[in-house]
mmCIF file of C-alpha atoms in Angstrom:
data_model
loop_
_atom_site.group_PDB
_atom_site.id
_atom_site.type_symbol
_atom_site.label_atom_id
_atom_site.label_comp_id
_atom_site.label_asym_id
_atom_site.label_seq_id
_atom_site.Cartn_x
_atom_site.Cartn_y
_atom_site.Cartn_z
ATOM 1 C CA MET A 931 16.556 168.462 60.024
ATOM 2 C CA ARG A 932 13.600 170.717 60.879
ATOM 3 C CA ILE A 933 15.279 173.780 62.393
ATOM 4 C CA LEU A 934 13.473 176.730 64.061
ATOM 5 C CA ILE A 935 15.461 179.925 63.653
ATOM 6 C CA ILE A 936 14.295 182.776 65.904
ATOM 7 C CA GLY A 937 15.472 186.118 64.745
ATOM 8 C CA ALA A 938 15.862 184.776 61.130
ATOM 9 C CA ARG A 939 15.918 188.404 59.615
ATOM 10 C CA GLY A 940 18.474 189.773 62.030
ATOM 11 C CA SER A 941 22.175 190.250 61.393
ATOM 12 C CA VAL A 942 23.072 186.988 62.895
ATOM 13 C CA GLY A 943 19.978 185.040 61.911
ATOM 14 C CA ARG A 944 20.602 185.850 58.177
ATOM 15 C CA THR A 945 23.969 184.207 58.374
ATOM 16 C CA VAL A 946 22.374 181.144 59.897
ATOM 17 C CA VAL A 947 19.669 180.888 57.182
ATOM 18 C CA ASN A 948 22.306 181.266 54.489
ATOM 19 C CA ALA A 949 24.427 178.546 56.077
ATOM 20 C CA LEU A 950 21.645 176.015 56.489
ATOM 21 C CA GLU A 951 18.822 176.569 53.997
ATOM 22 C CA ASP A 952 20.259 174.382 51.226
ATOM 23 C CA ARG A 953 20.086 171.163 53.232
ATOM 24 C CA HIS A 954 17.521 171.700 56.043
ATOM 25 C CA ASP A 955 13.898 172.548 56.514
ATOM 26 C CA LEU A 956 13.959 175.884 58.158
ATOM 27 C CA ILE A 957 11.172 177.460 60.090
ATOM 28 C CA ARG A 958 11.763 181.229 60.325
ATOM 29 C CA ALA A 959 10.486 183.089 63.357
ATOM 30 C CA GLY A 960 10.708 186.836 64.090
ATOM 31 C CA LEU A 961 8.998 189.735 65.919
ATOM 32 C CA ALA A 962 7.305 190.878 62.674
ATOM 33 C CA SER A 963 8.400 188.587 59.901
ATOM 34 C CA GLY A 964 8.990 184.993 58.963
ATOM 35 C CA ASP A 965 6.819 181.837 59.154
ATOM 36 C CA ILE A 966 5.920 182.445 62.771
ATOM 37 C CA GLN A 967 5.671 185.743 64.643
ATOM 38 C CA VAL A 968 6.924 185.756 68.244
ATOM 39 C CA ASP A 969 7.848 188.086 70.978
ATOM 40 C CA LEU A 970 10.365 186.210 73.177
ATOM 41 C CA GLU A 971 9.674 188.680 76.030
ATOM 42 C CA ASN A 972 6.220 187.133 76.247
ATOM 43 C CA LEU A 973 5.980 183.540 77.578
ATOM 44 C CA ASP A 974 2.609 182.903 75.977
ATOM 45 C CA SER A 975 4.073 184.011 72.619
ATOM 46 C CA ILE A 976 6.957 181.604 73.033
ATOM 47 C CA ARG A 977 4.522 178.805 73.837
ATOM 48 C CA ASN A 978 2.439 179.593 70.814
ATOM 49 C CA MET A 979 5.492 179.573 68.640
ATOM 50 C CA TYR A 980 6.399 176.072 69.687
ATOM 51 C CA ARG A 981 2.809 174.803 69.265
ATOM 52 C CA ASN A 982 2.842 176.281 65.699
ATOM 53 C CA ALA A 983 6.362 174.950 64.889
ATOM 54 C CA GLY A 984 5.587 171.432 66.231
ATOM 55 C CA ASN A 985 8.318 168.942 66.706
ATOM 56 C CA ILE A 986 11.782 170.212 65.676
ATOM 57 C CA ASP A 987 15.386 168.884 65.723
ATOM 58 C CA ALA A 988 17.227 172.176 66.422
ATOM 59 C CA VAL A 989 16.425 175.685 67.760
ATOM 60 C CA VAL A 990 18.516 178.819 67.138
ATOM 61 C CA ALA A 991 17.902 182.002 69.150
ATOM 62 C CA ALA A 992 19.524 184.891 67.564
ATOM 63 C CA ILE A 993 17.861 187.989 69.170
ATOM 64 C CA GLY A 994 18.488 190.490 71.841
ATOM 65 C CA HIS A 995 19.369 194.002 72.644
ATOM 66 C CA GLY A 996 20.502 195.874 75.701
ATOM 67 C CA HIS A 997 21.773 199.089 77.234
ATOM 68 C CA PHE A 998 25.030 200.865 76.324
ATOM 69 C CA GLY A 999 26.465 203.644 78.421
ATOM 70 C CA PRO A 1000 29.132 204.328 80.965
ATOM 71 C CA VAL A 1001 28.870 202.750 84.412
ATOM 72 C CA GLU A 1002 28.938 206.259 86.119
ATOM 73 C CA GLU A 1003 25.507 206.855 84.461
ATOM 74 C CA MET A 1004 24.151 203.300 84.761
ATOM 75 C CA THR A 1005 21.507 202.301 87.206
ATOM 76 C CA GLY A 1006 20.577 198.758 88.243
ATOM 77 C CA GLU A 1007 17.418 199.129 85.975
ATOM 78 C CA LEU A 1008 19.536 200.124 82.997
ATOM 79 C CA TRP A 1009 21.854 197.169 83.704
ATOM 80 C CA MET A 1010 18.983 194.806 83.701
ATOM 81 C CA LYS A 1011 18.087 195.676 80.083
ATOM 82 C CA GLY A 1012 20.705 193.277 78.786
ATOM 83 C CA ILE A 1013 19.382 190.570 81.056
ATOM 84 C CA LEU A 1014 15.681 191.189 80.300
ATOM 85 C CA HIS A 1015 15.939 191.857 76.517
ATOM 86 C CA LYS A 1016 18.718 189.369 75.568
ATOM 87 C CA ALA A 1017 19.575 186.726 78.185
ATOM 88 C CA LEU A 1018 16.093 185.866 79.709
ATOM 89 C CA PRO A 1019 14.324 185.705 76.311
ATOM 90 C CA GLN A 1020 16.851 183.336 74.874
ATOM 91 C CA ILE A 1021 16.851 181.211 78.127
ATOM 92 C CA ASN A 1022 13.129 180.978 78.066
ATOM 93 C CA VAL A 1023 13.434 179.556 74.451
ATOM 94 C CA VAL A 1024 15.248 176.667 75.996
ATOM 95 C CA LEU A 1025 13.242 176.217 79.122
ATOM 96 C CA GLU A 1026 9.937 176.252 77.151
ATOM 97 C CA GLY A 1027 11.285 174.341 74.210
ATOM 98 C CA ILE A 1028 12.755 171.090 75.630
ATOM 99 C CA PRO A 1029 9.619 169.086 75.066
ATOM 100 C CA TRP A 1030 9.454 170.029 71.410
ATOM 101 C CA VAL A 1031 12.990 169.104 70.564
ATOM 102 C CA SER A 1032 13.821 165.581 69.301
ATOM 103 C CA ASP A 1033 16.290 163.181 70.998
ATOM 104 C CA ARG A 1034 19.860 164.294 70.281
ATOM 105 C CA GLY A 1035 18.543 167.649 68.971
ATOM 106 C CA SER A 1036 20.048 170.946 69.980
ATOM 107 C CA PHE A 1037 19.657 174.553 71.106
ATOM 108 C CA THR A 1038 21.998 177.239 69.966
ATOM 109 C CA LEU A 1039 21.870 180.586 71.667
ATOM 110 C CA THR A 1040 23.661 183.769 70.635
ATOM 111 C CA SER A 1041 25.925 185.733 72.976
ATOM 112 C CA GLY A 1042 28.873 187.950 71.656
ATOM 113 C CA VAL A 1043 32.403 189.224 71.976
ATOM 114 C CA LEU A 1044 31.851 191.841 74.610
ATOM 115 C CA ASN A 1045 32.421 189.697 77.679
ATOM 116 C CA ARG A 1046 35.938 188.764 76.340
ATOM 117 C CA ASP A 1047 36.905 191.908 74.405
ATOM 118 C CA PRO A 1048 35.003 194.903 75.755
ATOM 119 C CA ILE A 1049 34.202 198.291 74.277
ATOM 120 C CA ALA A 1050 33.241 201.494 76.010
ATOM 121 C CA GLY A 1051 29.906 201.361 77.844
ATOM 122 C CA CYS A 1052 29.329 197.656 77.424
ATOM 123 C CA ALA A 1053 28.952 196.484 81.025
ATOM 124 C CA SER A 1054 25.276 195.568 80.628
ATOM 125 C CA ALA A 1055 25.785 193.782 77.291
ATOM 126 C CA ALA A 1056 28.838 191.931 78.670
ATOM 127 C CA SER A 1057 26.739 190.681 81.591
ATOM 128 C CA ALA A 1058 24.058 189.407 79.299
ATOM 129 C CA ASN A 1059 26.590 187.590 77.178
ATOM 130 C CA GLY A 1060 28.178 186.069 80.339
ATOM 131 C CA ALA A 1061 24.722 185.038 81.610
ATOM 132 C CA ILE A 1062 24.088 183.228 78.188
ATOM 133 C CA ASP A 1063 27.454 181.541 78.109
ATOM 134 C CA GLY A 1064 27.165 180.510 81.754
ATOM 135 C CA PHE A 1065 23.747 179.117 81.176
ATOM 136 C CA VAL A 1066 24.667 176.785 78.254
ATOM 137 C CA LEU A 1067 27.604 175.345 80.261
ATOM 138 C CA GLY A 1068 25.473 174.819 83.356
ATOM 139 C CA ALA A 1069 22.431 173.523 81.458
ATOM 140 C CA ALA A 1070 24.285 171.048 79.195
ATOM 141 C CA GLY A 1071 24.782 168.504 81.956
ATOM 142 C CA ASP A 1072 21.076 168.554 82.839
ATOM 143 C CA MET A 1073 19.710 168.148 79.357
ATOM 144 C CA PRO A 1074 17.451 165.135 78.847
ATOM 145 C CA ARG A 1075 17.470 162.746 75.843
ATOM 146 C CA GLY A 1076 20.873 163.721 74.567
ATOM 147 C CA ILE A 1077 19.745 167.241 73.681
ATOM 148 C CA ARG A 1078 22.730 169.497 73.255
ATOM 149 C CA ILE A 1079 23.112 173.187 73.992
ATOM 150 C CA ASN A 1080 25.704 175.683 72.942
ATOM 151 C CA SER A 1081 26.096 179.439 72.442
ATOM 152 C CA VAL A 1082 27.763 181.143 69.457
ATOM 153 C CA SER A 1083 29.718 184.210 70.427
ATOM 154 C CA PRO A 1084 30.655 186.222 67.401
ATOM 155 C CA GLY A 1085 32.892 189.221 67.117
ATOM 156 C CA LEU A 1086 31.675 192.378 65.358
ATOM 157 C CA LEU A 1087 29.761 191.118 62.349
ATOM 158 C CA GLU A 1088 30.876 192.266 58.929
ATOM 159 C CA ASN A 1089 27.329 192.812 57.943
ATOM 160 C CA SER A 1090 26.758 195.158 60.890
ATOM 161 C CA THR A 1091 29.908 197.337 60.713
ATOM 162 C CA ASP A 1092 27.868 200.273 59.303
ATOM 163 C CA ARG A 1093 25.654 200.371 62.450
ATOM 164 C CA TYR A 1094 28.635 200.503 64.741
ATOM 165 C CA THR A 1095 31.088 202.847 63.080
ATOM 166 C CA GLY A 1096 33.689 204.004 65.560
ATOM 167 C CA LYS A 1097 32.141 201.966 68.456
ATOM 168 C CA PHE A 1098 34.408 198.968 68.154
ATOM 169 C CA PRO A 1099 37.911 200.432 67.570
ATOM 170 C CA GLY A 1100 40.392 197.828 66.398
ATOM 171 C CA HIS A 1101 37.876 194.947 66.334
ATOM 172 C CA GLU A 1102 38.338 192.923 63.209
ATOM 173 C CA PRO A 1103 34.926 192.169 61.713
ATOM 174 C CA VAL A 1104 34.119 188.488 61.368
ATOM 175 C CA SER A 1105 32.653 187.199 58.029
ATOM 176 C CA SER A 1106 29.113 186.014 57.707
ATOM 177 C CA ARG A 1107 30.510 182.736 56.421
ATOM 178 C CA ARG A 1108 32.437 182.055 59.643
ATOM 179 C CA VAL A 1109 29.343 182.955 61.804
ATOM 180 C CA GLY A 1110 27.281 180.482 59.797
ATOM 181 C CA LEU A 1111 29.886 177.786 60.214
ATOM 182 C CA ALA A 1112 29.769 178.334 63.992
ATOM 183 C CA PHE A 1113 26.072 177.618 64.004
ATOM 184 C CA THR A 1114 26.527 174.703 61.665
ATOM 185 C CA LYS A 1115 29.048 173.196 64.132
ATOM 186 C CA SER A 1116 26.640 173.599 66.934
ATOM 187 C CA ILE A 1117 23.627 172.006 65.049
ATOM 188 C CA GLU A 1118 25.278 169.370 62.999
ATOM 189 C CA GLY A 1119 28.159 168.538 65.149
ATOM 190 C CA VAL A 1120 28.473 166.935 68.559
ATOM 191 C CA VAL A 1121 29.689 169.545 70.970
ATOM 192 C CA THR A 1122 27.593 170.568 73.981
ATOM 193 C CA GLY A 1123 27.958 173.138 76.766
ATOM 194 C CA GLN A 1124 30.313 175.122 74.626
ATOM 195 C CA THR A 1125 30.633 178.778 73.661
ATOM 196 C CA ILE A 1126 31.737 178.729 70.098
ATOM 197 C CA ARG A 1127 33.819 181.901 69.690
ATOM 198 C CA ILE A 1128 34.369 183.587 66.341
ATOM 199 C CA ASP A 1129 37.185 186.133 66.533
ATOM 200 C CA MET B 20 43.108 201.450 103.529
ATOM 201 C CA ARG B 21 39.489 201.749 104.670
ATOM 202 C CA ILE B 22 37.810 198.744 103.195
ATOM 203 C CA LEU B 23 34.102 198.021 103.228
ATOM 204 C CA ILE B 24 33.390 194.255 103.257
ATOM 205 C CA ILE B 25 29.827 193.308 102.473
ATOM 206 C CA GLY B 26 29.002 189.825 103.568
ATOM 207 C CA ALA B 27 31.810 189.872 106.083
ATOM 208 C CA ARG B 28 30.403 186.903 108.045
ATOM 209 C CA GLY B 29 29.802 184.695 105.039
ATOM 210 C CA SER B 30 31.980 181.854 103.906
ATOM 211 C CA VAL B 31 33.852 184.107 101.476
ATOM 212 C CA GLY B 32 33.737 187.212 103.595
ATOM 213 C CA ARG B 33 35.446 185.570 106.549
ATOM 214 C CA THR B 34 38.359 184.679 104.378
ATOM 215 C CA VAL B 35 38.659 188.273 103.208
ATOM 216 C CA VAL B 36 38.528 189.607 106.787
ATOM 217 C CA ASN B 37 41.200 187.155 107.883
ATOM 218 C CA ALA B 38 43.418 188.124 104.996
ATOM 219 C CA LEU B 39 43.111 191.865 105.531
ATOM 220 C CA GLU B 40 42.311 192.675 109.176
ATOM 221 C CA ASP B 41 45.892 192.877 110.339
ATOM 222 C CA ARG B 42 46.872 195.810 108.100
ATOM 223 C CA HIS B 43 43.686 197.680 107.047
ATOM 224 C CA ASP B 44 40.742 199.425 108.552
ATOM 225 C CA LEU B 45 37.835 197.128 107.895
ATOM 226 C CA ILE B 46 34.138 198.156 107.935
ATOM 227 C CA ARG B 47 32.037 194.921 108.129
ATOM 228 C CA ALA B 48 28.642 194.952 106.570
ATOM 229 C CA GLY B 49 25.996 192.226 106.529
ATOM 230 C CA LEU B 50 22.296 191.485 106.507
ATOM 231 C CA ALA B 51 22.119 191.027 110.267
ATOM 232 C CA SER B 52 25.575 191.495 111.573
ATOM 233 C CA GLY B 53 28.669 193.680 111.477
ATOM 234 C CA ASP B 54 29.245 197.427 111.789
ATOM 235 C CA ILE B 55 26.619 198.259 109.221
ATOM 236 C CA GLN B 56 23.411 196.292 108.410
ATOM 237 C CA VAL B 57 22.509 196.289 104.697
ATOM 238 C CA ASP B 58 20.156 194.420 102.430
ATOM 239 C CA LEU B 59 21.754 194.643 98.912
ATOM 240 C CA GLU B 60 18.311 193.876 97.365
ATOM 241 C CA ASN B 61 17.095 197.285 98.537
ATOM 242 C CA LEU B 62 18.575 200.287 96.845
ATOM 243 C CA ASP B 63 17.817 202.593 99.757
ATOM 244 C CA SER B 64 19.618 200.202 102.070
ATOM 245 C CA ILE B 65 22.657 200.297 99.857
ATOM 246 C CA ARG B 66 22.654 204.017 99.802
ATOM 247 C CA ASN B 67 22.317 204.194 103.549
ATOM 248 C CA MET B 68 25.248 201.798 103.817
ATOM 249 C CA TYR B 69 27.495 204.074 101.810
ATOM 250 C CA ARG B 70 26.387 207.166 103.785
ATOM 251 C CA ASN B 71 27.242 205.382 107.033
ATOM 252 C CA ALA B 72 30.548 204.072 105.776
ATOM 253 C CA GLY B 73 31.716 207.343 104.308
ATOM 254 C CA ASN B 74 34.728 207.548 102.024
ATOM 255 C CA ILE B 75 36.411 204.263 101.428
ATOM 256 C CA ASP B 76 39.340 202.953 99.407
ATOM 257 C CA ALA B 77 37.949 199.524 98.577
ATOM 258 C CA VAL B 78 34.648 197.611 98.501
ATOM 259 C CA VAL B 79 34.269 193.883 98.564
ATOM 260 C CA ALA B 80 30.827 192.345 97.771
ATOM 261 C CA ALA B 81 30.723 188.715 98.951
ATOM 262 C CA ILE B 82 27.069 187.823 98.958
ATOM 263 C CA GLY B 83 24.471 186.025 96.883
ATOM 264 C CA HIS B 84 22.345 183.055 96.486
ATOM 265 C CA GLY B 85 20.426 181.435 93.655
ATOM 266 C CA HIS B 86 18.309 178.573 92.360
ATOM 267 C CA PHE B 87 19.641 175.037 91.937
ATOM 268 C CA GLY B 88 17.678 172.455 89.939
ATOM 269 C CA PRO B 89 17.584 170.760 86.592
ATOM 270 C CA VAL B 90 16.724 172.790 83.475
ATOM 271 C CA GLU B 91 13.725 170.478 82.782
ATOM 272 C CA GLU B 92 11.997 171.800 85.907
ATOM 273 C CA MET B 93 13.328 175.359 85.572
ATOM 274 C CA THR B 94 11.241 178.416 84.680
ATOM 275 C CA GLY B 95 12.392 181.826 83.607
ATOM 276 C CA GLU B 96 11.357 182.981 87.111
ATOM 277 C CA LEU B 97 13.538 180.360 88.867
ATOM 278 C CA TRP B 98 16.445 181.235 86.463
ATOM 279 C CA MET B 99 16.149 184.845 87.444
ATOM 280 C CA LYS B 100 16.868 184.114 91.086
ATOM 281 C CA GLY B 101 20.624 183.981 90.485
ATOM 282 C CA ILE B 102 20.364 187.342 88.672
ATOM 283 C CA LEU B 103 18.201 188.999 91.276
ATOM 284 C CA HIS B 104 19.881 187.550 94.346
ATOM 285 C CA LYS B 105 23.534 187.499 93.474
ATOM 286 C CA ALA B 106 24.381 189.463 90.278
ATOM 287 C CA LEU B 107 22.127 192.548 90.494
ATOM 288 C CA PRO B 108 22.831 193.158 94.210
ATOM 289 C CA GLN B 109 26.584 193.058 93.663
ATOM 290 C CA ILE B 110 26.381 195.272 90.626
ATOM 291 C CA ASN B 111 24.243 197.771 92.437
ATOM 292 C CA VAL B 112 27.099 197.957 95.055
ATOM 293 C CA VAL B 113 29.318 199.241 92.214
ATOM 294 C CA LEU B 114 26.733 201.505 90.505
ATOM 295 C CA GLU B 115 25.782 203.138 93.798
ATOM 296 C CA GLY B 116 29.266 203.101 95.259
ATOM 297 C CA ILE B 117 31.484 204.870 92.687
ATOM 298 C CA PRO B 118 31.139 208.347 94.323
ATOM 299 C CA TRP B 119 32.218 207.004 97.645
ATOM 300 C CA VAL B 120 35.460 205.288 96.494
ATOM 301 C CA SER B 121 38.745 207.148 96.471
ATOM 302 C CA ASP B 122 40.883 207.708 93.453
ATOM 303 C CA ARG B 123 42.665 204.470 92.343
ATOM 304 C CA GLY B 124 40.361 202.560 94.723
ATOM 305 C CA SER B 125 38.744 199.326 93.891
ATOM 306 C CA PHE B 126 35.599 197.166 93.778
ATOM 307 C CA THR B 127 35.879 193.427 94.141
ATOM 308 C CA LEU B 128 32.818 191.258 93.378
ATOM 309 C CA THR B 129 32.453 187.463 94.007
ATOM 310 C CA SER B 130 31.405 185.100 91.246
ATOM 311 C CA GLY B 131 32.339 181.409 91.428
ATOM 312 C CA VAL B 132 33.520 178.270 89.646
ATOM 313 C CA LEU B 133 30.184 177.155 88.212
ATOM 314 C CA ASN B 134 30.451 178.971 84.937
ATOM 315 C CA ARG B 135 33.721 177.240 84.051
ATOM 316 C CA ASP B 136 33.315 173.800 85.889
ATOM 317 C CA PRO B 137 29.620 173.041 86.247
ATOM 318 C CA ILE B 138 27.711 170.672 88.588
ATOM 319 C CA ALA B 139 24.257 169.318 88.118
ATOM 320 C CA GLY B 140 21.419 171.882 88.297
ATOM 321 C CA CYS B 141 23.693 174.938 88.259
ATOM 322 C CA ALA B 142 22.374 176.698 85.091
ATOM 323 C CA SER B 143 20.987 179.659 87.099
ATOM 324 C CA ALA B 144 24.044 180.045 89.321
ATOM 325 C CA ALA B 145 26.367 179.775 86.216
ATOM 326 C CA SER B 146 24.453 182.580 84.619
ATOM 327 C CA ALA B 147 24.788 184.821 87.645
ATOM 328 C CA ASN B 148 28.519 184.190 87.789
ATOM 329 C CA GLY B 149 28.823 184.862 84.112
ATOM 330 C CA ALA B 150 26.845 188.112 84.475
ATOM 331 C CA ILE B 151 29.267 189.280 87.265
ATOM 332 C CA ASP B 152 32.391 188.324 85.408
ATOM 333 C CA GLY B 153 31.136 189.983 82.259
ATOM 334 C CA PHE B 154 30.280 193.157 84.183
ATOM 335 C CA VAL B 155 33.663 193.629 85.706
ATOM 336 C CA LEU B 156 35.415 193.255 82.292
ATOM 337 C CA GLY B 157 32.895 195.612 80.671
ATOM 338 C CA ALA B 158 32.864 198.181 83.476
ATOM 339 C CA ALA B 159 36.630 198.347 83.954
ATOM 340 C CA GLY B 160 37.168 200.481 80.889
ATOM 341 C CA ASP B 161 34.547 203.008 81.968
ATOM 342 C CA MET B 162 35.686 203.498 85.592
ATOM 343 C CA PRO B 163 36.494 207.116 86.582
ATOM 344 C CA ARG B 164 39.549 208.265 88.551
ATOM 345 C CA GLY B 165 41.580 205.171 88.172
ATOM 346 C CA ILE B 166 39.070 203.017 90.147
ATOM 347 C CA ARG B 167 39.636 199.276 89.466
ATOM 348 C CA ILE B 168 37.179 196.525 89.427
ATOM 349 C CA ASN B 169 37.577 192.708 89.453
ATOM 350 C CA SER B 170 35.754 189.597 90.398
ATOM 351 C CA VAL B 171 37.080 186.706 92.477
ATOM 352 C CA SER B 172 35.868 183.391 91.232
ATOM 353 C CA PRO B 173 36.629 180.621 93.895
ATOM 354 C CA GLY B 174 36.126 176.960 93.514
ATOM 355 C CA LEU B 175 34.329 175.085 96.213
ATOM 356 C CA LEU B 176 35.527 176.607 99.481
ATOM 357 C CA GLU B 177 37.106 174.263 102.021
ATOM 358 C CA ASN B 178 35.143 176.106 104.741
ATOM 359 C CA SER B 179 31.822 175.150 102.964
ATOM 360 C CA THR B 180 32.368 171.530 102.008
ATOM 361 C CA ASP B 181 30.037 170.347 104.909
ATOM 362 C CA ARG B 182 27.196 172.259 103.329
ATOM 363 C CA TYR B 183 27.653 170.738 99.897
ATOM 364 C CA THR B 184 28.391 167.064 100.503
ATOM 365 C CA GLY B 185 28.015 165.137 97.308
ATOM 366 C CA LYS B 186 27.040 168.144 95.297
ATOM 367 C CA PHE B 187 30.419 168.943 93.823
ATOM 368 C CA PRO B 188 31.873 165.478 92.809
ATOM 369 C CA GLY B 189 35.549 165.652 92.097
ATOM 370 C CA HIS B 190 35.911 169.329 92.805
ATOM 371 C CA GLU B 191 39.087 169.949 94.891
ATOM 372 C CA PRO B 192 38.273 172.368 97.716
ATOM 373 C CA VAL B 193 40.204 175.603 97.611
ATOM 374 C CA SER B 194 41.754 176.849 100.901
ATOM 375 C CA SER B 195 40.636 179.904 102.646
ATOM 376 C CA ARG B 196 44.157 181.221 102.533
ATOM 377 C CA ARG B 197 44.141 181.111 98.728
ATOM 378 C CA VAL B 198 40.665 182.830 98.650
ATOM 379 C CA GLY B 199 42.024 185.563 100.895
ATOM 380 C CA LEU B 200 45.082 185.971 98.526
ATOM 381 C CA ALA B 201 42.834 186.491 95.544
ATOM 382 C CA PHE B 202 40.978 189.342 97.308
ATOM 383 C CA THR B 203 44.373 190.767 98.411
ATOM 384 C CA LYS B 204 45.582 190.861 94.887
ATOM 385 C CA SER B 205 42.455 192.650 93.704
ATOM 386 C CA ILE B 206 42.532 195.205 96.547
ATOM 387 C CA GLU B 207 46.264 195.845 96.956
ATOM 388 C CA GLY B 208 47.484 194.996 93.406
ATOM 389 C CA VAL B 209 47.114 196.730 90.092
ATOM 390 C CA VAL B 210 44.872 194.495 87.949
ATOM 391 C CA THR B 211 41.475 195.578 86.673
ATOM 392 C CA GLY B 212 38.710 194.029 84.551
ATOM 393 C CA GLN B 213 39.860 190.565 85.691
ATOM 394 C CA THR B 214 38.196 187.487 87.017
ATOM 395 C CA ILE B 215 40.641 186.112 89.506
ATOM 396 C CA ARG B 216 40.185 182.413 89.470
ATOM 397 C CA ILE B 217 40.955 180.114 92.334
ATOM 398 C CA ASP B 218 40.981 176.394 91.229
#
């Protein structure tokens, strides 16, 4: 398959590349690296990415960031960061990408554990994850030409534990191998409308 | 308890009023009716509402609308309607309301069934629900002074079936009595960080 991986150099994207590169033709996209440079917060940039990538069988979106902080200090504007920097960019990858994906192809988005197993200050991030997980369930039934759509929702990644020391008390890190398997299931398998959890 | 019910005249709000009015002091708020007029899409209006309501023991937000339509015809802007007209207004009710809610008081938001049991064209609405459900889980751990927060996620309301004829095939309508009970549990009970589902 020709597979477009957006965020290929990120902590999640690297696990996807490792899981797939031996047997698929990967197109790596990223903000400042890879085969195609793309800023998912810019619609024209997304459209350029698809024009450059051409027809593809699967798309992975593994990007996003948000706001962390207690609700007592949160504003609506801060809350929106999770929506605007994680959920909306990934959803625009789907909305703009449908014409480029082959029959029975797939989209796989990336949410995360915080809307089922929260940590302090995660209300904005948990909302972004919930928006993504809700979207794939709602969108799956609408998809044309047998195109499937899922989200992968990993726990704390073992390759990111250094960045989050003390922030995820008691969370058992999930292996890069298992994260890669979840994306493999979404791309090579048959499920649609699912949030594939890795705990 | 003094309970502020925002959207008191809506299909959900009416069930909440019926369930609570016999034994609590209700302050009804709505866009164009009730004791206090409020537009939850306007931060100043939310702040005025709280100043007018004064100190309260519980807040219910039962408002919101979104975009319905197939993903092939959806744009990021249309997708955002669910976020901007349902999720963000309810979340601003919490972010602006914390100082006005008594110790061990509560917030109860309203999501809905579509992020667990989808219908055609519901991707935007399902995201809004997921954002709300994620928020209450994420925010619960941050709440000061023992304040609790939950969402109520009802199936198709029996009092709304006429509005949605043919749109929810096979969905069994949920009774207004059961919707009222879910809000009662959130307000009078002890749970926090939960999405109380009514199926």
